PDB file of C-alpha atoms in Angstrom:
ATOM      1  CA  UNK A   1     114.579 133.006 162.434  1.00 94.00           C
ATOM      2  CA  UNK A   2     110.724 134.080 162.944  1.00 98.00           C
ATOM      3  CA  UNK A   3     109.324 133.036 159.577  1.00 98.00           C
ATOM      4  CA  UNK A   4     105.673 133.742 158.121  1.00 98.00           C
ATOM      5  CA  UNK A   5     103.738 131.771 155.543  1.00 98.00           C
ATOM      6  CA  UNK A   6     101.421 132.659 153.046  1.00 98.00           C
ATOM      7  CA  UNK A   7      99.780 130.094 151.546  1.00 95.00           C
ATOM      8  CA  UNK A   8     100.758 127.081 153.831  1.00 95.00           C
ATOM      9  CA  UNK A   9      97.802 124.573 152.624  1.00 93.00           C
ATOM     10  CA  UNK A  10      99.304 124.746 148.705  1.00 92.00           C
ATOM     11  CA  UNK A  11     101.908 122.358 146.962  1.00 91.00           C
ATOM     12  CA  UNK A  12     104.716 124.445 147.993  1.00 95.00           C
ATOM     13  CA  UNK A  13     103.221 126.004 150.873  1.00 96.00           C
ATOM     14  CA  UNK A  14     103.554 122.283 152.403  1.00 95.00           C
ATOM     15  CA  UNK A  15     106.813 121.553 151.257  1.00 95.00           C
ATOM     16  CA  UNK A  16     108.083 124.416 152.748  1.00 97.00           C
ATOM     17  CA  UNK A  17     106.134 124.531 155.776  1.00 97.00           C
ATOM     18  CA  UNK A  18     107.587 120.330 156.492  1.00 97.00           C
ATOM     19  CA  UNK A  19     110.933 121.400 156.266  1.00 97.00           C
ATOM     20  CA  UNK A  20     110.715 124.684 158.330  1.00 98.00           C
ATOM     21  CA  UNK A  21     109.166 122.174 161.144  1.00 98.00           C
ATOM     22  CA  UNK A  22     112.025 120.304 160.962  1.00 97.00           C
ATOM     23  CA  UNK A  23     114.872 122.679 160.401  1.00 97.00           C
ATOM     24  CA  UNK A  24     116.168 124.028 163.369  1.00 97.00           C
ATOM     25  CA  UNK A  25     117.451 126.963 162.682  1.00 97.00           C
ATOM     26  CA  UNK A  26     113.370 128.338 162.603  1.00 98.00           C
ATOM     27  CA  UNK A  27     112.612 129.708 166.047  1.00 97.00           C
ATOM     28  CA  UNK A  28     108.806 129.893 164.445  1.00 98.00           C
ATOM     29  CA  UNK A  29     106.641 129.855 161.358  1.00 98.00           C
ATOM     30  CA  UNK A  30     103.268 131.094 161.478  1.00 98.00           C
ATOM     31  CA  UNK A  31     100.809 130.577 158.851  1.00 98.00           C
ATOM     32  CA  UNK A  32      98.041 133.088 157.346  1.00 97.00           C
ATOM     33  CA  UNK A  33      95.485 132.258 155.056  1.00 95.00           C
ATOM     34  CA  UNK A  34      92.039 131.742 154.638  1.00 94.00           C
ATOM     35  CA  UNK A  35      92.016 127.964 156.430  1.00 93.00           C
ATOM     36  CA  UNK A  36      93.514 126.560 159.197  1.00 94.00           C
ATOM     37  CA  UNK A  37      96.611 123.908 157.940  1.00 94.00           C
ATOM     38  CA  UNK A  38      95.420 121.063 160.377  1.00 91.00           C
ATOM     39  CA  UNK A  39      98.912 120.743 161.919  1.00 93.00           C
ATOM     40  CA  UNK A  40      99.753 120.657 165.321  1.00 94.00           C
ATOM     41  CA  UNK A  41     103.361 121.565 166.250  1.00 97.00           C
ATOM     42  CA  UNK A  42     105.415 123.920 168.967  1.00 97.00           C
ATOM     43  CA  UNK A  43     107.120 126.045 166.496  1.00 98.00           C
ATOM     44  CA  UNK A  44     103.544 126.876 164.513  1.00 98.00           C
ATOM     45  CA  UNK A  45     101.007 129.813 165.273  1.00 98.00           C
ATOM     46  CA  UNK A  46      98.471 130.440 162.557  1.00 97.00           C
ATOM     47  CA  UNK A  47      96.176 133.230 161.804  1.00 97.00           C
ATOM     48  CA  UNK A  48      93.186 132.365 159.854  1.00 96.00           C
ATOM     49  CA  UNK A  49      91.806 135.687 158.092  1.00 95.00           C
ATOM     50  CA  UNK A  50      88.940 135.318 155.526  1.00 92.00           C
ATOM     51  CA  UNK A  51      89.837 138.087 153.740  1.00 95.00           C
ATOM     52  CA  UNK A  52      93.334 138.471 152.663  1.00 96.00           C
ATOM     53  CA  UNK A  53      92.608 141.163 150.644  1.00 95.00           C
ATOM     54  CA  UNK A  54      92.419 143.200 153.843  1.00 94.00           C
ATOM     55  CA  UNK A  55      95.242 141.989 156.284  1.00 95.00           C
ATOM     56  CA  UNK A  56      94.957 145.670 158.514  1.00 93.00           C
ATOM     57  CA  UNK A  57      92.550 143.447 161.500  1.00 94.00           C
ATOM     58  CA  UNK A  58      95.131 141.020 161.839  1.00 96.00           C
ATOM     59  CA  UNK A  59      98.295 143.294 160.898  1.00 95.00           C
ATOM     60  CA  UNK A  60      99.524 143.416 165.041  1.00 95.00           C
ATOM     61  CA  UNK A  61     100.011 139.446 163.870  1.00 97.00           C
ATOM     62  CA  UNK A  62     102.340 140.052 161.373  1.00 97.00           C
ATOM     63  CA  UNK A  63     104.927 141.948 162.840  1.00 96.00           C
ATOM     64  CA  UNK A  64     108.432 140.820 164.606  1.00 96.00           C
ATOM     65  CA  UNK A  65     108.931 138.898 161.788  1.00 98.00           C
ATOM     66  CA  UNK A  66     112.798 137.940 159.723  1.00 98.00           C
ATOM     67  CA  UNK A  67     110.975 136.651 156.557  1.00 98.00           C
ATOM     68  CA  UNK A  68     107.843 135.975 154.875  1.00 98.00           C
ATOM     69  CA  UNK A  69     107.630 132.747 152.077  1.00 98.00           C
ATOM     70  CA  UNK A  70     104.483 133.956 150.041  1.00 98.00           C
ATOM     71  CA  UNK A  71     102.873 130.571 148.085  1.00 97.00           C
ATOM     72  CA  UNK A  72      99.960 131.919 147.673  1.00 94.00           C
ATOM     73  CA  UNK A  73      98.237 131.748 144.590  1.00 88.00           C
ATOM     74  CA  UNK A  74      95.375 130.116 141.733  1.00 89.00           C
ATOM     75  CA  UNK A  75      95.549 128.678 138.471  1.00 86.00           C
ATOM     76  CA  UNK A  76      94.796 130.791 135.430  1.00 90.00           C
ATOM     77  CA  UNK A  77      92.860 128.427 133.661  1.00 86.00           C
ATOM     78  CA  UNK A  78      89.089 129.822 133.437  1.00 88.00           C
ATOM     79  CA  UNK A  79      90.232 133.207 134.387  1.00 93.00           C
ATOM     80  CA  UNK A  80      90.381 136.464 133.167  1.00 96.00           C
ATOM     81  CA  UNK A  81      93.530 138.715 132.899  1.00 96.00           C
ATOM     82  CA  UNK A  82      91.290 141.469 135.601  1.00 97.00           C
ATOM     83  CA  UNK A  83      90.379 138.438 137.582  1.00 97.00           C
ATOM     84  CA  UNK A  84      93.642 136.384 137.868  1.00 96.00           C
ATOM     85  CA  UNK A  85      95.677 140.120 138.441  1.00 97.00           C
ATOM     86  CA  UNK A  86      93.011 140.597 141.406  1.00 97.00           C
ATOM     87  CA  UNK A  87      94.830 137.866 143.169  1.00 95.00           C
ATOM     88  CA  UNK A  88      98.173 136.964 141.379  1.00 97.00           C
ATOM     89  CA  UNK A  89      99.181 140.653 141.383  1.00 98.00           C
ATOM     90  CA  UNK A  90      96.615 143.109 143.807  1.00 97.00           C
ATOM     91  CA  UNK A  91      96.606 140.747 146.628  1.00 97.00           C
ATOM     92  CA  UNK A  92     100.041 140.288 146.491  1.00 98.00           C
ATOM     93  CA  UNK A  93     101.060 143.424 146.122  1.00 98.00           C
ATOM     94  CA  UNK A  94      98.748 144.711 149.157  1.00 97.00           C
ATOM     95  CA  UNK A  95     100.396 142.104 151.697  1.00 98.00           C
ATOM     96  CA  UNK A  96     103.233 142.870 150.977  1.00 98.00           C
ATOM     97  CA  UNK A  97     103.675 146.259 151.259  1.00 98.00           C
ATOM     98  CA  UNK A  98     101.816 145.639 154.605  1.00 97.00           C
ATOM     99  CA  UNK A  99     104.475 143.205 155.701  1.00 98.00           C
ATOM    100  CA  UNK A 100     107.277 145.947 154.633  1.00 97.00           C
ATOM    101  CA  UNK A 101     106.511 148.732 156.469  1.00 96.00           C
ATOM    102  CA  UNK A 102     105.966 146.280 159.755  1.00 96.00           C
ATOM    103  CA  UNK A 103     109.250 144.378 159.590  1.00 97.00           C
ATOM    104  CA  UNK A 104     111.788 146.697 157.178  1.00 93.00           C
ATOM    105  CA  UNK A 105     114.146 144.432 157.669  1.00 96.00           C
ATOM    106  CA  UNK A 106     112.370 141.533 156.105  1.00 98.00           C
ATOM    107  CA  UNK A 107     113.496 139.094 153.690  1.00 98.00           C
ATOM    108  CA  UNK A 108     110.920 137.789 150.892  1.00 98.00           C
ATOM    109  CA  UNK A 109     110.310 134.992 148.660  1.00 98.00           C
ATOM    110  CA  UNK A 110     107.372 135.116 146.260  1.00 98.00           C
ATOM    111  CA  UNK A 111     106.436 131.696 144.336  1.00 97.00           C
ATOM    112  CA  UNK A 112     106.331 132.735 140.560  1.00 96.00           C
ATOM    113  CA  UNK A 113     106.259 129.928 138.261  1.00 94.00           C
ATOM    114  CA  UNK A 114     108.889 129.114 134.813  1.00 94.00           C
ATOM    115  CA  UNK A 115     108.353 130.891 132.176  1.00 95.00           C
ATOM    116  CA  UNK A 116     107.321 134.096 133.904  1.00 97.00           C
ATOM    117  CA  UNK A 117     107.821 137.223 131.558  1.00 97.00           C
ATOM    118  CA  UNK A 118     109.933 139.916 133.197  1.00 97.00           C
ATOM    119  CA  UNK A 119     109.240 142.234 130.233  1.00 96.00           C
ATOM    120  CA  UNK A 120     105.133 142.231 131.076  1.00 96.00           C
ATOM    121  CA  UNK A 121     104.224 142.131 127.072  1.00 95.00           C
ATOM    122  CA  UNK A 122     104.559 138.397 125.810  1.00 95.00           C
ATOM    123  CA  UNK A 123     101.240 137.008 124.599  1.00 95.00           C
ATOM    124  CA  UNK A 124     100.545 134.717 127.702  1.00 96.00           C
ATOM    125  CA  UNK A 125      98.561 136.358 130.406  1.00 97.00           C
ATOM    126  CA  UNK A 126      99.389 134.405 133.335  1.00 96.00           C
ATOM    127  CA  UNK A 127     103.259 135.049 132.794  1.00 97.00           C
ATOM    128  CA  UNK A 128     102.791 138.627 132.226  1.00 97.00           C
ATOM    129  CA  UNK A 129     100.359 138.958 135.354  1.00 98.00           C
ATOM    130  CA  UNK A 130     103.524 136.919 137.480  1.00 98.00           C
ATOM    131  CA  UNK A 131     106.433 139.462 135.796  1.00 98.00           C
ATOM    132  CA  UNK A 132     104.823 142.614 136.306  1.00 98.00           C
ATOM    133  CA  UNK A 133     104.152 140.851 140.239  1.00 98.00           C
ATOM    134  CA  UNK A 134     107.691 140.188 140.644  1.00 98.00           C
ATOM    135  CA  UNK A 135     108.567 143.744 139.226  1.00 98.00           C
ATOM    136  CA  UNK A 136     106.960 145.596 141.168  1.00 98.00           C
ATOM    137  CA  UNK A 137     108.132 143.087 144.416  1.00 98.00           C
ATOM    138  CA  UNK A 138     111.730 143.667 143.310  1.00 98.00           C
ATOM    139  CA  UNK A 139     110.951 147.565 143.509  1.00 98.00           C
ATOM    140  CA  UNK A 140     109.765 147.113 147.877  1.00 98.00           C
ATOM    141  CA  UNK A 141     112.175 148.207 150.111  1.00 98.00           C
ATOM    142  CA  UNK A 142     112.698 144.391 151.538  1.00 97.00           C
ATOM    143  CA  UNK A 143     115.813 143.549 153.176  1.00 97.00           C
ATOM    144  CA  UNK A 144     115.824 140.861 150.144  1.00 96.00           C
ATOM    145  CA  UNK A 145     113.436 139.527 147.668  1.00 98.00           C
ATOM    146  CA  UNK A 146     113.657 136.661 145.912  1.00 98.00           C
ATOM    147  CA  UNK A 147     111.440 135.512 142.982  1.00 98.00           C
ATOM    148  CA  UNK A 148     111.210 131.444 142.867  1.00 98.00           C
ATOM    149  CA  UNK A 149     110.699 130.208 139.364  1.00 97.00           C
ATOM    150  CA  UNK A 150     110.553 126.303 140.181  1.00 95.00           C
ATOM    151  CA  UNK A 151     109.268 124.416 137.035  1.00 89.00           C
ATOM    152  CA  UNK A 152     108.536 120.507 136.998  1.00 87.00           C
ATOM    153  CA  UNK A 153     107.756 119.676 140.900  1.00 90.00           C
ATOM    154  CA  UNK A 154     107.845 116.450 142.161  1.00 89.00           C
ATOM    155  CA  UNK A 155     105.728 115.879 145.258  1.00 88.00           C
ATOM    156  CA  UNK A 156     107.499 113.740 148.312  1.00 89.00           C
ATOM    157  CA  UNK A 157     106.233 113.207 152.036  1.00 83.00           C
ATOM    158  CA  UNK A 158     102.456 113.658 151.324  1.00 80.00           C
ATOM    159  CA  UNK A 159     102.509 116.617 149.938  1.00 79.00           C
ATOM    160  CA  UNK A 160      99.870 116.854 147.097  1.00 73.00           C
ATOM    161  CA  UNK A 161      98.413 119.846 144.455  1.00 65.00           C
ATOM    162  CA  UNK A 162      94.994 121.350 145.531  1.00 66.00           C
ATOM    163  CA  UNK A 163      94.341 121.154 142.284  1.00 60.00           C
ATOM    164  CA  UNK A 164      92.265 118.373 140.876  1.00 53.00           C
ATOM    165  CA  UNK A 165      94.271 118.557 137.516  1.00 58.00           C
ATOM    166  CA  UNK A 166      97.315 118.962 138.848  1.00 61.00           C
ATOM    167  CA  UNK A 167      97.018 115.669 141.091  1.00 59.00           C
ATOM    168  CA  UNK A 168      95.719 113.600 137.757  1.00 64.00           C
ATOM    169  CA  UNK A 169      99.233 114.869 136.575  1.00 63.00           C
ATOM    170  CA  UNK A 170     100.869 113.485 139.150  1.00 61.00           C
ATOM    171  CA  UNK A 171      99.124 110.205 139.155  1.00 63.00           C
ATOM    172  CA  UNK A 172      99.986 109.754 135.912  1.00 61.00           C
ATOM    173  CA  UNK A 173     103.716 110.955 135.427  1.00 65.00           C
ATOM    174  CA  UNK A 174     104.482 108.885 138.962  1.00 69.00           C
ATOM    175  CA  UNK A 175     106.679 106.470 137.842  1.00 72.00           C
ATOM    176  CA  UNK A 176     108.727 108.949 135.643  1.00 73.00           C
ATOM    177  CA  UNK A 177     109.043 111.765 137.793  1.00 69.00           C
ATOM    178  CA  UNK A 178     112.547 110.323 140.098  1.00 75.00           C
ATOM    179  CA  UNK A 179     113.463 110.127 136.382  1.00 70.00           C
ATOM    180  CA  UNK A 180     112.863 113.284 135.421  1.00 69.00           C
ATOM    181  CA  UNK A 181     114.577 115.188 138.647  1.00 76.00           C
ATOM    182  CA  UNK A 182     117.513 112.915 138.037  1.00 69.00           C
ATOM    183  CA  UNK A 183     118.020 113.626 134.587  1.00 69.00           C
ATOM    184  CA  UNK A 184     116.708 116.839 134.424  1.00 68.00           C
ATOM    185  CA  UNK A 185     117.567 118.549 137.755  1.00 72.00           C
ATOM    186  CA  UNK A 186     117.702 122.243 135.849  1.00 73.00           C
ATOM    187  CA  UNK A 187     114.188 121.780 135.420  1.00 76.00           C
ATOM    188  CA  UNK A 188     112.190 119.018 137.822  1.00 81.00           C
ATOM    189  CA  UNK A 189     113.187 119.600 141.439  1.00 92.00           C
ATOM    190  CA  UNK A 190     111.692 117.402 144.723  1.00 93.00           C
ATOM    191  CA  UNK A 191     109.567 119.128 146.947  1.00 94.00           C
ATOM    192  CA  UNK A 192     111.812 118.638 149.786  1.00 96.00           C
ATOM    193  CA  UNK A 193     114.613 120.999 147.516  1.00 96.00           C
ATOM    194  CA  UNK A 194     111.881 123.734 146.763  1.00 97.00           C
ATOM    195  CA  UNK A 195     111.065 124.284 150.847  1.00 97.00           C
ATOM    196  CA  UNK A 196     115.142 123.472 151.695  1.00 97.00           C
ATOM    197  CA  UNK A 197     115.770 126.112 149.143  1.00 97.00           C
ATOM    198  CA  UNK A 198     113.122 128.437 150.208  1.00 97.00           C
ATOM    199  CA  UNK A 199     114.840 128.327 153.332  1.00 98.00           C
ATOM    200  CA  UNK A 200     118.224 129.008 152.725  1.00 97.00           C
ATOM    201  CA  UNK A 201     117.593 131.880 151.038  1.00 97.00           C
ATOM    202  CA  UNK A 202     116.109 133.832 153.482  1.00 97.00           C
ATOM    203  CA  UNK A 203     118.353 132.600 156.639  1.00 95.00           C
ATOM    204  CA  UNK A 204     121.725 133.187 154.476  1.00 91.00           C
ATOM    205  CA  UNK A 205     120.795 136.136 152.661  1.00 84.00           C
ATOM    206  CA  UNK A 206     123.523 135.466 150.708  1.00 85.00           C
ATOM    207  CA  UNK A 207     121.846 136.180 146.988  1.00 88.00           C
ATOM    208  CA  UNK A 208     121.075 139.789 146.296  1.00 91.00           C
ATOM    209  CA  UNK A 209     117.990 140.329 145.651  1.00 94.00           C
ATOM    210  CA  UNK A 210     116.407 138.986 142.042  1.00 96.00           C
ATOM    211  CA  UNK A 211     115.208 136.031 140.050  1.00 97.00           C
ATOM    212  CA  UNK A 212     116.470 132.198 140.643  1.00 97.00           C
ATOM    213  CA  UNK A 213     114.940 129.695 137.860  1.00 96.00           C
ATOM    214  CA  UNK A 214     114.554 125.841 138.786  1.00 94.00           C
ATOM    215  CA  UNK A 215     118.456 125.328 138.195  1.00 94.00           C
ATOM    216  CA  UNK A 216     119.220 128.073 140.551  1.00 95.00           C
ATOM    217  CA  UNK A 217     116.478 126.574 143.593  1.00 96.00           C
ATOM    218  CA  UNK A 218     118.062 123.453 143.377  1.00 95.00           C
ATOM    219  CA  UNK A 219     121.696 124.638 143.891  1.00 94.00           C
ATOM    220  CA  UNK A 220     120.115 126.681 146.430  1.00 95.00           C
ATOM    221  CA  UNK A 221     118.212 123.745 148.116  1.00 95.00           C
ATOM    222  CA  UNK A 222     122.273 121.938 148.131  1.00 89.00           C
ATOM    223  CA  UNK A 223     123.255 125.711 150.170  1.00 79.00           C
TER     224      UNK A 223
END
């Protein structure tokens, strides 16, 4: 399994990235983004573009691929609706459609977030940016697509949120969190389960093609 990453230097862009180094069913994972990851390893190329808006000078990288795990993304807060569909939704959308007439027989996982709204009219921007996203993913001609709605993460292995807000969470809630993914393992998952999940998914194939919510990633993390 030849596996690109979108997104490699976020939460769950590490998580995933540690366990496809380690998993041996991946032949090779290369990452694209804007920054190099820093890692050094035999099964990892990367291709550092600037602008990922425009993929086309670095689209002979992208081919020969079995799947593509896409964790790219930003946090609404201070954002506009225009602004946060430029990336959430446009940049996206362009890559991908890139990546699906390369490799047609590609399988694809998108990062999405809980309480995403499928019907793109609820009153919260953010989840109506990430529904009409996943739509219009859903309506690619990929081999599979899978939307990952992980809620409550819990960060293991040194994995941490770019985010300065999101780490201050973490901080914080550390002592409770083993609690909450015990207790609560339909809604607070490990990061290890998110990039085991991430995955199986795309080496099985055995889901069609659709939604899985936190509940669903962590039976899918178990195989």
């Amino acid at each position: 399994m030849n596996i690109l990453l979108f997104g490699a230097t976020g939460m769950v862009g590490q998580s995933v990235l540690r366990e496809a180094l380690l998993d041996p069913r991946v032949t090779h994972i290369r990452s694209v983004g804007r920054t190099s990851t820093g890692r050094s390893h035999p099964k990892l190329s990367e291709v550092v573009q600037a602008d990922l808006f425009d993929c086309t000078p670095v689209a002979d990288q992208l081919q020969g691929f079995d799947a593509c795990l896409f964790c790219l993304g930003v946090s609404a807060g201070g954002l506009s609706e225009a602004a946060y569909s430029r990336i959430s939704f446009d940049l996206t959308l362009g890559v991908a459609k890139l990546l699906v007439a390369a490799n047609p027989a590609m399988r694809f996982v998108y990062v999405s977030g809980a309480g995403t709204d499928s019907t793109e009219q609820g009153r919260i921007m953010w989840a109506r940016v990430k529904g009409r996203t996943e739509n219009a993913l859903l309506r690619l001609p990929f081999k599979n697509a899978y939307m990952f709605r992980p809620g409550l993460i819990r960060p293991l292995h040194g994995v941490r949120s770019k985010t300065l807000a999101y780490r201050l969470i973490y901080t914080l809630t550390r002592p409770i969190l083993p609690l909450l993914t015990h207790w609560l393992p339909e809604h607070a998952l490990t990061s290890v389960q998110v990039g085991q999940a991430m995955l199986n998914a795309v080496i099985t194939g055995t889901l069609p093609s659709g939604v899985l919510e936190s509940g669903d990633i962590g039976r899918m993390a178990r195989g």
